[in-house]
Coordinates of C-alpha atoms and ligand atoms in Angstrom, one line a residue:
M1054 CA 0.1 -0.1 0.0
L1055 CA 2.6 2.3 0.9
R1056 CA 4.3 1.4 -2.2
R1057 CA 1.4 2.4 -4.3
I1058 CA 1.0 5.5 -2.7
V1059 CA 4.7 6.8 -3.3
S1060 CA 4.2 5.3 -6.7
C1061 CA 1.0 7.1 -7.5
L1062 CA 2.9 10.5 -6.9
M1063 CA 3.5 12.5 -9.5
A1064 CA 3.8 16.3 -9.9
A1065 CA 1.7 18.2 -7.8
S1066 CA -0.4 20.7 -9.4
L1067 CA 1.6 23.8 -8.6
A1068 CA -0.2 26.3 -10.5
T1069 CA -3.8 25.3 -9.7
A1070 CA -6.2 27.8 -10.3
A1071 CA -7.9 29.3 -7.0
L1072 CA -10.7 26.8 -6.3
A1073 CA -14.1 28.2 -6.8
A1074 CA -16.3 28.3 -3.5
D1075 CA -19.8 26.7 -4.3
E1076 CA -22.7 27.8 -2.0
L1077 CA -24.5 25.0 -0.9
A1078 CA -26.8 26.5 1.4
P1079 CA -26.8 29.8 2.9
G1080 CA -23.4 30.4 5.1
V1081 CA -22.0 26.9 3.8
R1082 CA -19.4 27.0 0.9
L1083 CA -17.6 23.9 -0.7
L1084 CA -14.2 24.1 -1.7
P1085 CA -13.8 20.7 -4.1
G1086 CA -10.7 19.0 -3.3
R1087 CA -8.8 17.6 -6.7
F1088 CA -9.0 13.6 -7.2
V1089 CA -7.2 12.5 -10.0
A1090 CA -5.3 9.4 -10.8
G1091 CA -1.6 9.7 -10.8
E1092 CA -1.6 12.4 -8.1
Q1093 CA -2.3 12.7 -4.4
P1094 CA -5.6 13.9 -3.7
D1095 CA -7.1 16.9 -1.7
G1096 CA -10.3 16.2 0.3
N1097 CA -13.2 18.5 -0.1
T1098 CA -13.2 21.4 2.3
L1099 CA -16.4 23.1 3.8
V1100 CA -16.3 26.4 5.0
F1101 CA -19.2 27.6 7.6
D1102 CA -20.1 31.0 8.5
G1103 CA -19.8 31.6 12.1
A1104 CA -20.5 34.9 14.1
G1105 CA -17.2 37.0 13.4
G1106 CA -15.2 33.9 11.9
L1107 CA -15.2 30.9 9.6
I1108 CA -15.4 27.3 10.7
V1109 CA -13.1 25.1 8.0
F1110 CA -14.1 21.3 7.7
D1111 CA -10.8 19.7 6.5
S1112 CA -7.7 21.4 5.4
G1113 CA -6.4 19.8 2.2
R1114 CA -3.1 18.7 1.4
H1115 CA -1.2 20.6 -1.0
A1116 CA -0.5 24.2 -0.7
A1117 CA -2.6 25.5 -3.4
H1118 CA -5.7 23.8 -1.9
T1119 CA -5.0 25.4 1.6
D1120 CA -4.2 28.7 0.0
A1121 CA -7.5 28.9 -1.7
I1122 CA -9.0 28.3 1.7
I1123 CA -7.1 31.4 3.1
E1124 CA -8.0 33.4 0.0
Y1125 CA -11.8 32.9 0.5
A1126 CA -11.1 33.6 3.9
R1127 CA -9.4 37.1 3.1
E1128 CA -12.1 37.7 0.1
R1129 CA -14.7 37.3 3.2
D1130 CA -12.7 39.5 5.3
L1131 CA -13.3 37.0 8.4
P1132 CA -10.8 35.1 10.3
I1133 CA -10.6 31.3 10.5
T1134 CA -11.2 30.6 14.0
A1135 CA -11.8 26.5 14.0
I1136 CA -11.0 23.7 12.0
V1137 CA -12.7 20.4 12.1
N1138 CA -10.5 17.6 10.8
S1139 CA -12.8 14.3 9.5
H1140 CA -9.8 12.3 10.2
W1141 CA -6.0 12.1 10.1
H1142 CA -5.1 11.2 6.3
L1143 CA -3.1 14.0 4.8
D1144 CA -5.6 15.1 2.6
H1145 CA -7.7 16.3 5.1
V1146 CA -5.5 17.4 8.0
G1147 CA -2.2 18.6 5.6
G1148 CA -3.3 22.4 5.6
N1149 CA -3.8 22.4 9.4
A1150 CA -0.1 24.1 9.8
R1151 CA -0.4 26.4 7.0
L1152 CA -3.9 27.7 8.4
R1153 CA -2.5 27.9 12.0
Q1154 CA 0.7 30.3 10.2
A1155 CA -2.0 32.4 8.9
Y1156 CA -4.8 32.3 11.9
P1157 CA -2.6 31.7 15.0
G1158 CA -5.7 31.6 17.1
V1159 CA -7.3 28.9 15.3
R1160 CA -8.2 25.8 17.3
V1161 CA -8.5 22.3 15.8
H1162 CA -10.8 19.9 16.5
A1163 CA -10.6 16.2 15.5
S1164 CA -10.1 12.7 17.1
G1165 CA -6.8 11.8 18.8
A1166 CA -6.4 9.1 16.3
I1167 CA -3.4 11.2 14.3
E1168 CA -1.1 10.7 17.3
Q1169 CA -1.3 7.2 17.3
A1170 CA -1.1 7.6 13.3
M1171 CA 2.0 9.6 13.4
R1172 CA 4.0 6.6 15.2
G1173 CA 2.7 3.9 13.2
F1174 CA 1.1 4.5 9.2
L1175 CA 2.7 7.6 8.9
A1176 CA 6.1 6.6 10.4
K1177 CA 6.1 4.0 7.8
Y1178 CA 4.9 6.4 4.9
R1179 CA 7.8 8.6 5.9
A1180 CA 10.5 5.9 5.6
Q1181 CA 9.0 4.6 2.2
I1182 CA 9.5 8.4 0.9
E1183 CA 12.8 8.8 2.5
Q1184 CA 13.8 5.4 0.2
N1185 CA 12.3 7.0 -2.9
L1186 CA 14.0 10.3 -2.3
A1187 CA 17.5 8.4 -1.8
A1188 CA 17.0 6.3 -4.9
P1189 CA 19.1 7.4 -7.9
G1190 CA 17.4 9.1 -10.7
G1191 CA 13.4 9.9 -10.8
D1192 CA 12.4 13.2 -12.0
A1193 CA 12.6 16.5 -10.4
A1194 CA 8.8 17.2 -10.0
Q1195 CA 8.0 13.8 -8.6
K1196 CA 10.9 14.3 -5.7
A1197 CA 9.6 17.8 -5.2
A1198 CA 6.1 16.5 -4.3
L1199 CA 7.8 13.7 -2.1
R1200 CA 9.8 16.5 -0.1
D1201 CA 6.1 18.2 0.2
E1202 CA 4.8 15.0 1.8
L1203 CA 7.7 14.7 4.2
A1204 CA 7.3 18.6 5.2
L1205 CA 3.8 17.6 6.0
I1206 CA 4.2 14.9 8.1
D1207 CA 7.2 16.5 10.0
A1208 CA 4.8 19.3 10.8
G1209 CA 4.1 16.7 13.7
P1210 CA 2.0 18.2 16.4
A1211 CA 0.8 21.3 14.2
L1212 CA -1.5 18.8 12.6
F1213 CA -2.9 17.7 16.0
P1214 CA -6.2 18.8 17.7
D1215 CA -6.5 21.4 20.2
E1216 CA -9.7 20.0 21.3
R1217 CA -10.3 16.2 21.0
V1218 CA -13.4 14.6 20.0
T1219 CA -13.7 11.8 22.1
Q1220 CA -17.3 11.0 21.4
G1221 CA -20.6 12.6 19.7
V1222 CA -21.0 16.1 21.2
E1223 CA -22.5 19.4 20.5
R1224 CA -19.8 22.3 20.1
T1225 CA -20.9 25.8 19.4
L1226 CA -18.1 27.2 17.1
A1227 CA -17.8 30.7 16.0
G1228 CA -21.3 31.1 17.4
R1229 CA -22.6 28.2 15.3
R1230 CA -24.0 25.5 16.9
L1231 CA -22.8 22.0 15.2
Q1232 CA -23.1 18.7 16.2
L1233 CA -20.1 16.6 15.7
G1234 CA -20.3 12.3 15.5
L1235 CA -17.1 9.9 16.2
E1236 CA -17.2 6.8 14.6
T1237 CA -14.1 4.4 15.9
R1238 CA -12.4 2.2 13.6
A1239 CA -14.4 2.8 10.7
V1240 CA -12.3 4.5 7.8
T1241 CA -9.6 5.4 10.4
A1242 CA -9.5 4.7 14.4
G1243 CA -11.2 7.9 14.6
D1244 CA -13.4 9.5 11.9
V1245 CA -15.3 12.9 12.8
W1246 CA -18.5 13.9 11.0
L1247 CA -20.3 17.4 11.4
F1248 CA -23.9 17.7 11.1
D1249 CA -24.8 21.7 10.6
P1250 CA -28.6 21.7 11.7
A1251 CA -29.2 25.1 10.5
T1252 CA -29.3 24.0 6.9
G1253 CA -29.3 20.0 7.1
T1254 CA -25.7 19.8 6.0
L1255 CA -23.7 16.8 6.8
A1256 CA -20.0 16.6 6.3
A1257 CA -19.0 12.9 6.2
G1258 CA -15.3 13.0 5.5
D1259 CA -14.1 9.8 4.0
L1260 CA -17.2 7.8 5.4
V1261 CA -18.5 8.7 1.9
T1262 CA -16.2 9.0 -0.9
L1263 CA -16.3 9.2 -4.7
P1264 CA -15.6 7.5 -7.5
A1265 CA -15.0 4.7 -4.8
P1266 CA -14.6 4.0 -1.1
L1267 CA -11.1 4.4 0.2
F1268 CA -9.9 1.5 2.2
D1269 CA -6.5 2.0 3.0
T1270 CA -6.8 2.1 6.8
A1271 CA -10.4 0.9 7.1
C1272 CA -12.2 -1.8 8.9
P1273 CA -14.9 -2.4 6.2
A1274 CA -17.4 -4.2 8.7
R1275 CA -17.4 -1.2 11.2
W1276 CA -17.6 1.3 8.4
R1277 CA -20.6 -0.4 7.3
T1278 CA -22.0 0.2 10.6
A1279 CA -20.9 3.9 10.8
L1280 CA -23.0 4.4 7.6
G1281 CA -26.0 3.1 9.6
H1282 CA -25.4 6.1 11.9
L1283 CA -24.9 8.9 9.4
A1284 CA -28.4 7.4 7.7
K1285 CA -30.2 8.4 11.0
V1286 CA -29.0 11.9 10.9
D1287 CA -31.9 14.4 9.7
F1288 CA -29.7 15.7 6.8
V1289 CA -30.8 17.0 3.5
R1290 CA -27.5 17.0 1.7
I1291 CA -24.3 15.1 2.6
V1292 CA -20.8 16.3 1.5
P1293 CA -18.3 13.2 0.8
G1294 CA -14.8 13.7 1.6
H1295 CA -14.2 13.4 -2.3
G1296 CA -16.8 14.0 -4.9
A1297 CA -19.9 15.9 -5.4
P1298 CA -22.4 16.5 -2.5
L1299 CA -25.5 13.9 -2.4
D1300 CA -28.9 14.0 -1.3
R1301 CA -30.5 11.5 0.9
G1302 CA -31.7 9.3 -2.3
Q1303 CA -28.1 9.2 -3.6
F1304 CA -26.7 8.7 -0.1
A1305 CA -29.1 5.6 -0.1
T1306 CA -27.7 4.5 -3.4
W1307 CA -24.0 4.8 -2.4
R1308 CA -24.9 2.9 0.7
S1309 CA -26.4 0.1 -1.2
A1310 CA -23.5 -0.1 -3.7
F1311 CA -20.9 -0.1 -0.6
D1312 CA -23.1 -3.0 1.3
H1313 CA -23.0 -5.1 -2.3
L1314 CA -19.3 -4.6 -2.9
L1315 CA -18.4 -5.9 1.0
A1316 CA -20.9 -8.8 0.3
C1317 CA -19.2 -9.6 -3.2
A1318 CA -15.7 -9.1 -1.8
A1319 CA -16.6 -11.5 1.0
G1320 CA -17.5 -14.3 -1.4
K1321 CA -15.8 -16.1 -4.1
T1322 CA -17.2 -13.8 -7.1
A1323 CA -14.4 -13.0 -9.3
K1324 CA -12.9 -9.7 -8.4
A1325 CA -13.8 -8.1 -11.9
A1326 CA -17.5 -9.0 -11.3
C1327 CA -17.2 -7.1 -7.8
V1328 CA -15.8 -4.3 -9.4
D1329 CA -18.4 -4.2 -12.1
G1330 CA -21.1 -4.5 -9.7
W1331 CA -19.8 -1.3 -7.9
M1332 CA -19.8 0.4 -11.4
R1333 CA -23.6 -0.8 -12.1
D1334 CA -24.9 0.1 -8.5
A1335 CA -23.1 3.7 -8.3
H1336 CA -23.5 4.5 -12.2
A1337 CA -25.7 7.4 -11.2
L1338 CA -23.2 8.8 -9.0
I1339 CA -20.1 8.5 -10.9
P1340 CA -18.8 10.9 -13.5
A1341 CA -18.0 9.4 -16.5
S1342 CA -14.8 11.0 -16.4
D1343 CA -14.1 9.2 -13.1
E1344 CA -14.8 5.5 -14.5
K1345 CA -11.3 4.7 -15.1
L1346 CA -10.2 6.1 -11.7
A1347 CA -13.1 4.1 -9.9
R1348 CA -12.1 0.7 -11.3
G1349 CA -8.2 1.3 -10.6
L1350 CA -9.1 1.8 -7.1
L1351 CA -11.4 -1.1 -6.5
D1352 CA -9.0 -3.3 -8.5
Y1353 CA -6.5 -2.4 -5.9
Y1354 CA -8.6 -2.5 -2.7
I1355 CA -10.5 -5.9 -3.3
D1356 CA -7.0 -7.5 -3.3
N1357 CA -5.4 -5.5 -0.5
S1358 CA -7.9 -4.1 1.8
L1359 CA -11.1 -6.4 1.3
R1360 CA -9.6 -10.1 0.3
V1361 CA -6.9 -9.9 3.3
D1362 CA -6.3 -12.5 6.2
R1363 CA -7.5 -12.1 9.4
A1364 CA -4.6 -11.0 11.1
K1365 CA -4.3 -7.9 8.9
M1366 CA -8.0 -7.5 9.4
R1367 CA -7.9 -7.7 13.0
E1368 CA -5.3 -5.2 13.0
R1369 CA -7.7 -2.7 11.3
C1370 CA -10.8 -3.7 13.1
G1371 CA -9.4 -4.2 16.8
A1372 CA -10.0 -7.7 18.5
Ligands
ZN1885 ZN1 -9.3 11.3 1.7

């Protein structure tokens, strides 16, 4: 998996145009994350208006994405006073350090799972990057992207929460009343979702992703349970960690495609048929331009995350 992540790295989009902020509802903007084959992704960012400040849900990975968040706040002439991170993957927390530099008073709300990941998954990933950087050859842009990844990891505690989310809780951030949910050992050891009752917006992080679920650090069975918790929230729109917002009907479609995929992978059906099943079930949600990416992701995850031995599954799912 680490090798795949590193080998997927290509030139970061250095000159990405400023992201357009789509208004999903009054006081709720989406800054879409980029997710294309051959590049490390940025997660979606949501920005909520508060009283005298902005609340940012997920901070992106690449500088271009995070700078677009800062640029948006400057256009609004409002400081960013709170960040909520859905989970510790670098495409969701990577911008925390940059946002802290721009807004020293900002408070980060997240689960504490990143601290363990820093000693485990991210430490291994870091070592793999060091190896790749030390290898002779390789093109300069690729190496620059790897060095950017190292710098993100080396930001260390600047990525960590100031206020840990240890259970489902209501928090008033910048005067806006929000509901935070915590799922454990679903996509990661700690996944936070955010519900904004004023607009019916549910920010799901990577508990929902398009064009396919991303299983790198996931416990599939517990993830399925977590989706049941999301379904009980009284939302009108759910914003995935990657991909376009979904209404309730579209979420139900996604969820049933997810259930079918897990059931298929648990049986003896050929991998290609399980991939086809996802493409069929989730067809209405996947832009044609993302079909190849979706197939490539599932081809990898069925072998490396879903059809794995018990020891590996236990490591993800707990005892
Ligand atoms: Zn992600």
